[in-house]
Structures are given as C-alpha cells and as structure tokens.
Short mmCIF file of C-alpha atoms and ligand atoms in Angstrom, two decimals:
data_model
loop_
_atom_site.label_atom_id
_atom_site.label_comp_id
_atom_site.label_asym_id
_atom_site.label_seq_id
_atom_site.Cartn_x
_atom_site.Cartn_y
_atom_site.Cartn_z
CA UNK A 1 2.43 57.50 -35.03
CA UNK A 2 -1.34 58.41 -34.81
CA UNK A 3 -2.40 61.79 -36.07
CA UNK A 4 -5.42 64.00 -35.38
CA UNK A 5 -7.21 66.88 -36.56
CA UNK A 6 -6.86 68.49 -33.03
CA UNK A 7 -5.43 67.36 -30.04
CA UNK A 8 -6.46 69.00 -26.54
CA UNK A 9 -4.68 69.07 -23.98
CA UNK A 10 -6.51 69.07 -20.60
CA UNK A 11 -10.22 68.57 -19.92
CA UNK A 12 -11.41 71.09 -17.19
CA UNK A 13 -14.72 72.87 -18.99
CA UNK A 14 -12.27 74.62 -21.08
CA UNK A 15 -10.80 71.40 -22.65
CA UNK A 16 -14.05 69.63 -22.98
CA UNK A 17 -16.35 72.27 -24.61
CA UNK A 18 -13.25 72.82 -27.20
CA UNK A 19 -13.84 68.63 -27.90
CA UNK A 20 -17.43 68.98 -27.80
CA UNK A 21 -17.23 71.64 -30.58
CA UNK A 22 -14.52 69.66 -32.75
CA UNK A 23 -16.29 66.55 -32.38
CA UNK A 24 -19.26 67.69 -33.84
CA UNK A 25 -17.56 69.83 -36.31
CA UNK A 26 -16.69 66.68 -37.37
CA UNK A 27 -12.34 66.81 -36.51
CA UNK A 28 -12.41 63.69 -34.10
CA UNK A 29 -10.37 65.79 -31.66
CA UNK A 30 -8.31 63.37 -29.31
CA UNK A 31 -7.86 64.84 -25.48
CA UNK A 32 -5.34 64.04 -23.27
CA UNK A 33 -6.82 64.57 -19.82
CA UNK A 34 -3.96 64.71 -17.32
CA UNK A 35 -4.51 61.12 -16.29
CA UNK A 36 -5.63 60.93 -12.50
CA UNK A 37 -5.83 64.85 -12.85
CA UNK A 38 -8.87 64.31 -15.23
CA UNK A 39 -11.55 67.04 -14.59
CA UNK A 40 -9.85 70.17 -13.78
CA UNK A 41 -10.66 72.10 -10.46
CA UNK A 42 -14.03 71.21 -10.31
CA UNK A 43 -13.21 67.66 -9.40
CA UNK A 44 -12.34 69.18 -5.93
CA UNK A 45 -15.39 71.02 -5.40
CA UNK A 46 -18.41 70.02 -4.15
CA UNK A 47 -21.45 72.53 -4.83
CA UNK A 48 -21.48 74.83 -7.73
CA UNK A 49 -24.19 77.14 -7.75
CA UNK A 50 -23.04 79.28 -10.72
CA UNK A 51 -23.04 77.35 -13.46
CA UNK A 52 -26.28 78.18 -15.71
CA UNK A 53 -28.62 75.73 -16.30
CA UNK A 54 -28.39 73.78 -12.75
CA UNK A 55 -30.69 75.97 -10.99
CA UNK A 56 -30.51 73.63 -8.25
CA UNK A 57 -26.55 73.46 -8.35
CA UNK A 58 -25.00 70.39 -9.19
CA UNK A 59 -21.23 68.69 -7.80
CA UNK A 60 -18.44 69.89 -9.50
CA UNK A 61 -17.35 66.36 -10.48
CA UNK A 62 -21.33 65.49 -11.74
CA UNK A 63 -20.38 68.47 -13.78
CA UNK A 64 -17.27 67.24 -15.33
CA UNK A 65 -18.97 63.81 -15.83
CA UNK A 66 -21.59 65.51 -17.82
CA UNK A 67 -19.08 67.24 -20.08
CA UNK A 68 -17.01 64.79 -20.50
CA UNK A 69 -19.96 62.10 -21.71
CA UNK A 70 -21.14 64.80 -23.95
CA UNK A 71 -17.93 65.37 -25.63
CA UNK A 72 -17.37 61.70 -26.13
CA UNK A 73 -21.31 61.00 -27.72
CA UNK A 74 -20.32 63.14 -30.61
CA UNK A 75 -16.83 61.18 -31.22
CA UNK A 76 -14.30 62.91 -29.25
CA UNK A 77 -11.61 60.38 -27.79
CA UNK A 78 -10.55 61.12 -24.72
CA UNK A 79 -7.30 58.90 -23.27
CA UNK A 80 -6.46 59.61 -19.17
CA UNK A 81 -2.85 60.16 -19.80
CA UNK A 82 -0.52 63.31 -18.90
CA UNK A 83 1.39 64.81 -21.41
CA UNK A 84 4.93 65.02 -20.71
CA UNK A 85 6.92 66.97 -23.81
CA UNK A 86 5.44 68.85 -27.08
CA UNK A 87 6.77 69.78 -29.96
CA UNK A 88 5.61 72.87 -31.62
CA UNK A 89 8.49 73.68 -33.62
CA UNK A 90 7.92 71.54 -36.55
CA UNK A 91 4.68 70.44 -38.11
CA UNK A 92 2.53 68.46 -37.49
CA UNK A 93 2.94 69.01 -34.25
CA UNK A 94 3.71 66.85 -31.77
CA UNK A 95 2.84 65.53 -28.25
CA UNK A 96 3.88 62.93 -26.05
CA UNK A 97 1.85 61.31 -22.96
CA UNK A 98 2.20 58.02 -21.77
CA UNK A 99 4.57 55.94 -23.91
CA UNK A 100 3.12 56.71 -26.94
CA UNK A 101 3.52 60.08 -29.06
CA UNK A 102 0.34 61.51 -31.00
CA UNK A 103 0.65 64.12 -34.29
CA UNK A 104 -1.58 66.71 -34.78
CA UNK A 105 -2.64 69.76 -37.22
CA UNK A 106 -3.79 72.23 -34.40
CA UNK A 107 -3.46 71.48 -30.50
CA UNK A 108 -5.59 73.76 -28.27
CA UNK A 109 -3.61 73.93 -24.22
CA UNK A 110 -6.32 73.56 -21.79
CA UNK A 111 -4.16 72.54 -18.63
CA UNK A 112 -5.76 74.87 -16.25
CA UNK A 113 -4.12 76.27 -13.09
CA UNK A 114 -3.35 74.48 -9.80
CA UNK A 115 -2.85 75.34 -6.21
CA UNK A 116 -0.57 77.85 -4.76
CA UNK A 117 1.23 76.55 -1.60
CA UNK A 118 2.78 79.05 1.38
CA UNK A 119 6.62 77.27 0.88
CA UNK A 120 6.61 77.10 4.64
CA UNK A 121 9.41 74.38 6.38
CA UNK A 122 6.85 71.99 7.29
CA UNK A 123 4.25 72.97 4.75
CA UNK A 124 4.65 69.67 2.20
CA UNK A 125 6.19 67.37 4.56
CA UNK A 126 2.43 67.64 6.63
CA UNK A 127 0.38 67.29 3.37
CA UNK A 128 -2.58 64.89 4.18
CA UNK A 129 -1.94 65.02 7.79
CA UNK A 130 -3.35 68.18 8.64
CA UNK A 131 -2.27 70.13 5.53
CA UNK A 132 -4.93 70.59 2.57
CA UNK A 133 -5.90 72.98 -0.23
CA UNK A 134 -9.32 71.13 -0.74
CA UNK A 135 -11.98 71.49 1.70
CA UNK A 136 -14.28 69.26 0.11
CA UNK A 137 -12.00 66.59 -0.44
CA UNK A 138 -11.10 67.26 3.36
CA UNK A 139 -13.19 68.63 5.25
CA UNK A 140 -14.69 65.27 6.61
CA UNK A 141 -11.45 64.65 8.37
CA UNK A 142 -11.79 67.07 10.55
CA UNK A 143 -14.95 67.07 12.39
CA UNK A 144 -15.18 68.54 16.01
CA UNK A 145 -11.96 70.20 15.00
CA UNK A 146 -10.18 73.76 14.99
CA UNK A 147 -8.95 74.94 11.71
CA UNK A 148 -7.62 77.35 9.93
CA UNK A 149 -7.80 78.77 6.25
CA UNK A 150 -4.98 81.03 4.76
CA UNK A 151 -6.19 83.53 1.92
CA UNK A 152 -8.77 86.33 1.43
CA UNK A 153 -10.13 85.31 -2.02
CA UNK A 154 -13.35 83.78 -2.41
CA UNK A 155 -12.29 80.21 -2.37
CA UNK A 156 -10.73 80.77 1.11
CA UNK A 157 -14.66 81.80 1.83
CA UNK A 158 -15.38 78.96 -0.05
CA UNK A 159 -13.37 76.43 1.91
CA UNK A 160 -14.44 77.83 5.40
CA UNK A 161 -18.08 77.61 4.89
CA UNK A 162 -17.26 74.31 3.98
CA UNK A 163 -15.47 73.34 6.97
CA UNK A 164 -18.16 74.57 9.19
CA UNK A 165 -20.49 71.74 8.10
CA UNK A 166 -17.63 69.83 10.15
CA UNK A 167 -14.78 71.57 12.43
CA UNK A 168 -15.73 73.05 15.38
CA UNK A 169 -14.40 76.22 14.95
CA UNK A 170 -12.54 77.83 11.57
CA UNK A 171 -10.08 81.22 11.21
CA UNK A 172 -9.53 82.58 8.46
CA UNK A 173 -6.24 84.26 7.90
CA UNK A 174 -5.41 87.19 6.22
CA UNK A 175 -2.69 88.85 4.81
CA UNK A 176 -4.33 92.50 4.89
CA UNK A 177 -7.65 93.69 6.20
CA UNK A 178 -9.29 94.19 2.85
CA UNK A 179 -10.82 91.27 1.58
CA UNK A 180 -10.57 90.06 -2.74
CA UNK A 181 -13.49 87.98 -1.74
CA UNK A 182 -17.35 88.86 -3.36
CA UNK A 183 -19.23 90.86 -1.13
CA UNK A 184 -21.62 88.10 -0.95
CA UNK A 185 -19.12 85.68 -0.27
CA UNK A 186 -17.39 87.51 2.60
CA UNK A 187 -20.48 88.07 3.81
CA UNK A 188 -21.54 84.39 4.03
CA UNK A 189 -18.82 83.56 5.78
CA UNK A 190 -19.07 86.68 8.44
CA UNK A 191 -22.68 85.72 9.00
CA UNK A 192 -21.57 81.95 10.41
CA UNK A 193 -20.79 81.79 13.98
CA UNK A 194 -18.32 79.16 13.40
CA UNK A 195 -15.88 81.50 11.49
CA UNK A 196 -13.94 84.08 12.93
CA UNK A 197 -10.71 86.17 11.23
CA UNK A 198 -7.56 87.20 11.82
CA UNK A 199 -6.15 89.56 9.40
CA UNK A 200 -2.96 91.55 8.84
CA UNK A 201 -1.57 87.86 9.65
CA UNK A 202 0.79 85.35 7.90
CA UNK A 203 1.35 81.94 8.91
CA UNK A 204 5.13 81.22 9.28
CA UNK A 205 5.18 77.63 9.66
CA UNK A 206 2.77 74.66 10.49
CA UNK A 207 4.38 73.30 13.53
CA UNK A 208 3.99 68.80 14.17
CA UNK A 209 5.83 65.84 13.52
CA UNK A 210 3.15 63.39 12.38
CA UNK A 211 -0.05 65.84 11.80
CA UNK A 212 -0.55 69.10 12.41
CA UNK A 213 -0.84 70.11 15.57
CA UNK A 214 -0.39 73.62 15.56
CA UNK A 215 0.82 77.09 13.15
CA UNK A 216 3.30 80.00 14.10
CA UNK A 217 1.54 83.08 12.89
CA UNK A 218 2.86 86.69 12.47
CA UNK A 219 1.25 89.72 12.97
CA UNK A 220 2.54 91.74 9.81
CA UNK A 221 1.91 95.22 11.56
CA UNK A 222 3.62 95.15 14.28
CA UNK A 223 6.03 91.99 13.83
CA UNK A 224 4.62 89.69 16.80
CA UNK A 225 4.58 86.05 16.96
CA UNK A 226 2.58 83.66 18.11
CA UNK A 227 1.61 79.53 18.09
CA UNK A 228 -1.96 78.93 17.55
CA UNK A 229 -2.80 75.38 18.45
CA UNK A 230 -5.06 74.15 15.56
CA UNK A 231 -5.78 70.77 13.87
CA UNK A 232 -5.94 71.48 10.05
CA UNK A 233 -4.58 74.71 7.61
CA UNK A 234 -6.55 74.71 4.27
CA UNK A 235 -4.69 76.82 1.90
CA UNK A 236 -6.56 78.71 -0.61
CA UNK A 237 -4.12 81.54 -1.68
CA UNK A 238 -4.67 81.40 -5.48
CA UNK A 239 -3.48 79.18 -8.38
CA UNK A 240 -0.16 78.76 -10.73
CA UNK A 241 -0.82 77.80 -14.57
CA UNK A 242 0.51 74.44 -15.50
CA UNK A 243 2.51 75.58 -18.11
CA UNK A 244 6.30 73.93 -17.07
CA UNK A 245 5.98 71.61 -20.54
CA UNK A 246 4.92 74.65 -23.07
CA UNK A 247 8.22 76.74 -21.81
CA UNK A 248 10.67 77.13 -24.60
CA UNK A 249 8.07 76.12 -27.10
CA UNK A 250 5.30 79.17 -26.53
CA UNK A 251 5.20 82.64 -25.22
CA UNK A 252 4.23 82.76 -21.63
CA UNK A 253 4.09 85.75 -19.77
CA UNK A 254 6.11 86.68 -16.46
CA UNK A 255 3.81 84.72 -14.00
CA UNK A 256 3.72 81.23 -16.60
CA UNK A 257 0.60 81.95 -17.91
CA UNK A 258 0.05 81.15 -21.87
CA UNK A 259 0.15 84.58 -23.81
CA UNK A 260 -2.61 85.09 -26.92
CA UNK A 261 -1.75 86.98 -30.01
CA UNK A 262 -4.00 88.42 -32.35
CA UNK A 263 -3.63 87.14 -35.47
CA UNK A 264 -5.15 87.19 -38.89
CA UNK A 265 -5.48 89.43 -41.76
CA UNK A 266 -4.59 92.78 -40.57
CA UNK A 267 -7.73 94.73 -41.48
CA UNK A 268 -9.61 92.05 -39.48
CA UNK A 269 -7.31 91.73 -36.82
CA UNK A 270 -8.09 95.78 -36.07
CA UNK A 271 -11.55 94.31 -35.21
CA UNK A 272 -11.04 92.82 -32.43
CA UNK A 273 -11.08 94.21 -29.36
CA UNK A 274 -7.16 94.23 -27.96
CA UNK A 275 -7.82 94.42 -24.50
CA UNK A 276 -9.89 91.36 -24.35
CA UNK A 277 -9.70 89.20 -27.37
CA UNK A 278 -13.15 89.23 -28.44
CA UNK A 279 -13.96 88.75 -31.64
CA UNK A 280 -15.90 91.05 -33.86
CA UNK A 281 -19.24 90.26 -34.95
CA UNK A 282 -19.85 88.31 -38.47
CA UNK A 283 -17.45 86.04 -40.48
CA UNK A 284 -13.51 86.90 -38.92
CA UNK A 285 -10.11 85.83 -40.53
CA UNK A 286 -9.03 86.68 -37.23
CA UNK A 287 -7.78 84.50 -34.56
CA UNK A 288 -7.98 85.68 -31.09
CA UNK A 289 -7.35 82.48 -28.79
CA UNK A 290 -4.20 82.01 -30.54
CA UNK A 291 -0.89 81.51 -29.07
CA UNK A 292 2.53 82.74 -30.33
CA UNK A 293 2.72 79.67 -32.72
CA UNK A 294 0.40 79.76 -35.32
CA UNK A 295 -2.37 76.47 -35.29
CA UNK A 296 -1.86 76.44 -30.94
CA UNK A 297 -4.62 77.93 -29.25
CA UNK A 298 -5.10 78.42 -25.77
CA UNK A 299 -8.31 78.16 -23.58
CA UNK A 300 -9.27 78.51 -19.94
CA UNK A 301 -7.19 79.25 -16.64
CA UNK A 302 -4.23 78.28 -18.26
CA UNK A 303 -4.45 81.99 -19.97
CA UNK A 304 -6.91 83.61 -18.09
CA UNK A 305 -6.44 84.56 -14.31
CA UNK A 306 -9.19 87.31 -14.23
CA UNK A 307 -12.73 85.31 -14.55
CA UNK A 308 -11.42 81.54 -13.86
CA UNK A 309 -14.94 80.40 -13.67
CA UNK A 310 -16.33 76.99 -14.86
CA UNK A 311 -18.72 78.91 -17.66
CA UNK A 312 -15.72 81.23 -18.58
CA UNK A 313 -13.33 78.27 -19.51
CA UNK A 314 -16.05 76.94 -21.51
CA UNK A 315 -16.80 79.94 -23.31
CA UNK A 316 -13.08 80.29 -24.15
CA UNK A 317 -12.96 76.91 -25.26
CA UNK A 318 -15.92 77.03 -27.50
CA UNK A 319 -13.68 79.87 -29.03
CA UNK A 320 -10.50 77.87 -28.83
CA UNK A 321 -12.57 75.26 -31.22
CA UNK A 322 -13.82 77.46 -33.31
CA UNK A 323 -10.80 78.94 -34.27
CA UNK A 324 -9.21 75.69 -34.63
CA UNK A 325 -11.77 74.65 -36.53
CA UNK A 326 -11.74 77.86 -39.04
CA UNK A 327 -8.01 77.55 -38.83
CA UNK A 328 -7.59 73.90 -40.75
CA UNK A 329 -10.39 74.87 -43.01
CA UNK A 330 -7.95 77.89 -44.24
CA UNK A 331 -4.79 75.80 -44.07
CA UNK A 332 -6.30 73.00 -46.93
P1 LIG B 401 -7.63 84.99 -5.30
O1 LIG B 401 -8.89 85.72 -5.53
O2 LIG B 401 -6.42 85.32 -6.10
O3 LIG B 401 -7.27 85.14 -3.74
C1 LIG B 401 -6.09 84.64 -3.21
C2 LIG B 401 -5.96 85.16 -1.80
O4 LIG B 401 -4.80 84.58 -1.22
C3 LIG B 401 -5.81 86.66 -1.74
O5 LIG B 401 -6.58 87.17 -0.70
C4 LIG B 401 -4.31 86.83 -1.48
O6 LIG B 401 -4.02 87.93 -0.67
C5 LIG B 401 -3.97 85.59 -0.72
N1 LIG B 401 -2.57 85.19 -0.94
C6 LIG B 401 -1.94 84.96 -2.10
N2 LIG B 401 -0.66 84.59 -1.89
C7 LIG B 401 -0.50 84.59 -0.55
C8 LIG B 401 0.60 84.29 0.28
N3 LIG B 401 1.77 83.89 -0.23
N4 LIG B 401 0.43 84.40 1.60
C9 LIG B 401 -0.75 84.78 2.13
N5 LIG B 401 -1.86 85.06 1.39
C10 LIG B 401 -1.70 84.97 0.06
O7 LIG B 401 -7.81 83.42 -5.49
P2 LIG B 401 -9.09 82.52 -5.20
O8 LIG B 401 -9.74 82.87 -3.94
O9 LIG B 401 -8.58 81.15 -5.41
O10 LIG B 401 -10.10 82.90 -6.36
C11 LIG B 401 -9.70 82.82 -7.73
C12 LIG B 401 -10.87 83.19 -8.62
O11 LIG B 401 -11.91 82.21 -8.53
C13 LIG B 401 -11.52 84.52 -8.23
O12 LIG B 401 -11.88 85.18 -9.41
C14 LIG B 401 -12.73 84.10 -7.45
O13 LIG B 401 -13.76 85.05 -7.50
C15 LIG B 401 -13.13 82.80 -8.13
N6 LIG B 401 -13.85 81.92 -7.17
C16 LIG B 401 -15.20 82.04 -7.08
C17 LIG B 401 -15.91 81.25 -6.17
C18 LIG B 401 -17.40 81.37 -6.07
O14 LIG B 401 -17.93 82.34 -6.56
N7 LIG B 401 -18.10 80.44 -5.46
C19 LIG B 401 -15.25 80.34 -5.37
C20 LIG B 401 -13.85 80.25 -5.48
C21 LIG B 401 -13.17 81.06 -6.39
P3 LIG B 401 -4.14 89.45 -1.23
O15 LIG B 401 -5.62 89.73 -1.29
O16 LIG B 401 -3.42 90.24 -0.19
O17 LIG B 401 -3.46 89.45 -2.55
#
C-alpha cells in the first residue's frame, strides 16, 4: 500500500492550492480528484470575472487547468479517481479510490458542494432533455427557446444572463419577492429585456414524456396553479456538501457540511478568532482548518457555505496546507 505525506481529496481551487502549497513545501501531496468530476464547480462555468489577477476574466475550466498544471510543476500527483471509503479511525489513515487504497499522515477534504435539485416527480427522469443545473454547459441547446430558471441567488442571475445569449425568452422563478442575489447581479439581469420574473412562485412539477415541454407552477400566496408551456428549467437553488463518505468518520454539522475545531495549545487556541477561524498573527500552535480528528483538515465549500467563491476556497486551502504542513512537522 502506497503512503503519502498528505493526501487531498478533491481538486476545486480549494484542493489544488492545498497541493500547490504541499508540493512545494516539499510533502509530495497525492490528490484524488473525483475522477470525471475533476475541477470542482468551475468546470461548469464559463466566465469568471472575479477571480484576481484575470482582469480580463478567464473560463472557469482555463482556470482549473491553470491550477491544476501549477500544482503538478512543483511535484504534486494528481490521479482522476473518486474516493469511495476512508478510514480515519486508525493511523495512518486511510483512503480508498479506484481499486487501489492509499495511506497517509494528514488528508485535507476538499470535495466541494454540488447541486441542489427541486425532488419534483418528473424532475430526474427529464435530466438532459430539458432539465439542467448548468447554463453554460446548456445553454446552447436551447436557442430560440423559452426557459425558465428556479432560484433567487446569484447563480440563478448567473444562469439567466447566460441563457439570453441563446433562448428567446427566460423567467426566473422565485420563491419570495426578495431577492439573495448581489445588487449588481439582480440588477444585470433586470436590465435585459429577455428576462422577466415571477416571484412568490414554486414549480410543482416539469410536465413531458421525452423533453420538457412544459412546468406546473404555484403561486405560494394565494395557492393557484398553473402550466406554463416552456422548453428548458435550469435549476440553480443552491448546493449540498459532498460529504456522504466522511459520515461516521468526522463531525458534520446538521446540513452535511464538515465541522472545524480549534485546536492547539490552549493559550494559542484563545487567539484565534472563534467565529471565523482565522488565525492570529505570527508563529501559531494552533490549528484552525482542522476537523474533529486530529491530522484531517478541511478546505473550501465542503465547510464553508457563506463565501463559496473560487479565491475563498483557495485561501482556505492555502490554510488547509499550511496547517498540514505545521502539523507533521510537530508530529516527528
Ligand atoms: P444561494 O445564494 O443559496 O441561492 C439559492 C436560491 O435558491 C435562493 O434564492 C433560495 O430561495 C432558492 N431556493 C433554495 N431551495 C429552494 C427550493 N427548494 N425551491 C425553490 N427555491 C429554492 O445559492 P447560489 O445562487 O447558488 O449562490 C451561492 C453562493 O455563490 C452565493 O454566495 C453567491 O453570491 C455565490 N455566487 C456568486 C456569483 C457571482 O458573483 N458571479 C455567481 C454564482 C454564485 P430563498 O432566497 O427563498 O432562500
């Protein structure tokens, strides 16, 4: 059985900055990817404008690309397989993806979040014919169409604008009538003539045999019904962690996400800010990306579902690696 340093497990910008940083800190860090999955969210994105340094924006999967070719320059091996089962109850720890089952010292969990889906009858039977959560994977399908997109978050501003470059006509549909979405984002989309809203609104069910051809839709205030005929629903109601193979083996909290724990020397650990998880300035003994067993940290959406941006998950797993890093110095 092969052991590492550090294995990571996922490699959105969270999981790749941690290998960056443990490759050149000189740990050979292996990553396990998530196989096809490779990439994160940001493989199903076209356009980010908010990542610094790409003034001109750059595609999300460009993006990954770049991180994942820098990681592997300074030695960080990187094998597109899922991990199916850990083991964090004896040490070294260890994981299992593929056929094949890796040991390791320290693991940092970098699995990310995925899409939410409404649980409607017809909701996963009409997947790919009419059904998406990715407008940029999508969107191309349905030019000169009428669509609609369920959420009031910024990617459901996100994935409208992005469907205007092809459907004729795109609704967004709203649960209240006060939007999560950015100002500027709501604001973007309001400004296109293409988009219009409904809100106060669910969707109870995407009505079509083959493809979509239509959605029942339910005015929440006063309990009416009614079929819109459309051609496409794009869902973009928010993410789940992909947690389901840490359960039993790490503290997650109640919606699956990975729990941290301060932990450290105690007159160290009072350094730190609680809320947050920052560390203090200077040398720490501290460890603030940990999880509830002691060499697992934990970086990106997997743990965080208040920033989940591209240059947050990075920042956490710079930390993650750090950590990791001071951790196995400690432990020798
Ligand atoms: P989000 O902000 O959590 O929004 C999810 C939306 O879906 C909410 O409006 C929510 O309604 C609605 N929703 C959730 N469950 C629903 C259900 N079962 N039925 C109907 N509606 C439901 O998620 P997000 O839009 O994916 O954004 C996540 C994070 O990424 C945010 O921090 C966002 O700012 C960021 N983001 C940024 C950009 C950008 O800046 N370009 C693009 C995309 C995402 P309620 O409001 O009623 O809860």
């Amino acid at each position: 059985m092969k052991s590492y340093n550090v294995i990571i497990i996922g490699s959105g910008p969270a999981g790749l900055t941690a290998a960056l940083y443990n490759a050149r800190a000189n740990l050979a860090p292996l990553v396990l990817t998530g196989g096809g999955k490779w990439g994160g969210q940001l493989m199903l994105t076209t356009d980010v404008e908010n990542y610094p340094g790409f003034p001109e924006g750059i595609l999300g999967p460009d993006l990954m690309k770049k991180f994942r070719d820098q990681a592997e320059r300074f030695g960080a091996e990187i094998l597109d397989l899922e991990v199916s089962a850990v083991n964090f109850s004896q040490r070294p720890f260890s994981v299992t993806a593929g056929d094949k089952t890796y040991q390791s010292k320290a693991v940092i969990i970098a699995t990310g979040a995925e899409t939410n889906w409404l649980g409607l009858p017809n909701e996963q039977r009409l997947i790919g014919h009419g059904v998406s959560s990715c407008a940029p994977c999508d969107a191309f399908f349905f030019k000169d169409k009428k669509v609609i997109v369920v959420g009031g978050g910024d990617s459901a501003m996100e994935e409208a604008l992005t469907l205007t470059k092809f459907a004729t006509d795109v609704t967004i549909i709203h649960r209240r009538d006060e939007f999560r979405a950015s100002k500027i984002m709501l604001a973007r989309a309001k400004k296109n003539a293409k988009i219009s809203f409904i809100t106060n609104t669910v969707v109870v069910d995407v009505l079509g045999q083959d493809k979509v051809i239509g959605v029942k839709i339910k005015n929440v205030k006063d309990g009416k019904e009614q079929e819109m005929p459309i051609d496409g629903m794009f869902l973009a109601i928010g993410h789940s962690p992909m947690t389901k193979i840490f359960k039993g083996q790490l503290e997650l909290d109640e919606k699956g996400y990975v729990k941290k724990m301060i932990k450290g020397n105690p007159s160290t650990v009072r350094q730190f800010d609680k809320l947050t998880a920052i560390a203090s300035s200077g040398p720490s003994d501290a460890y603030g990306m940990m999880t509830s067993v002691d060499g697992v940290f934990v970086a990106g959406d997997v743990h965080d579902y208040h920033y989940k941006q591209a240059v947050t998950a990075a920042g956490f797993g710079c930390q993650a690696a750090m950590e990791a890093e001071r951790w196995l110095e400690a432990q020798e």
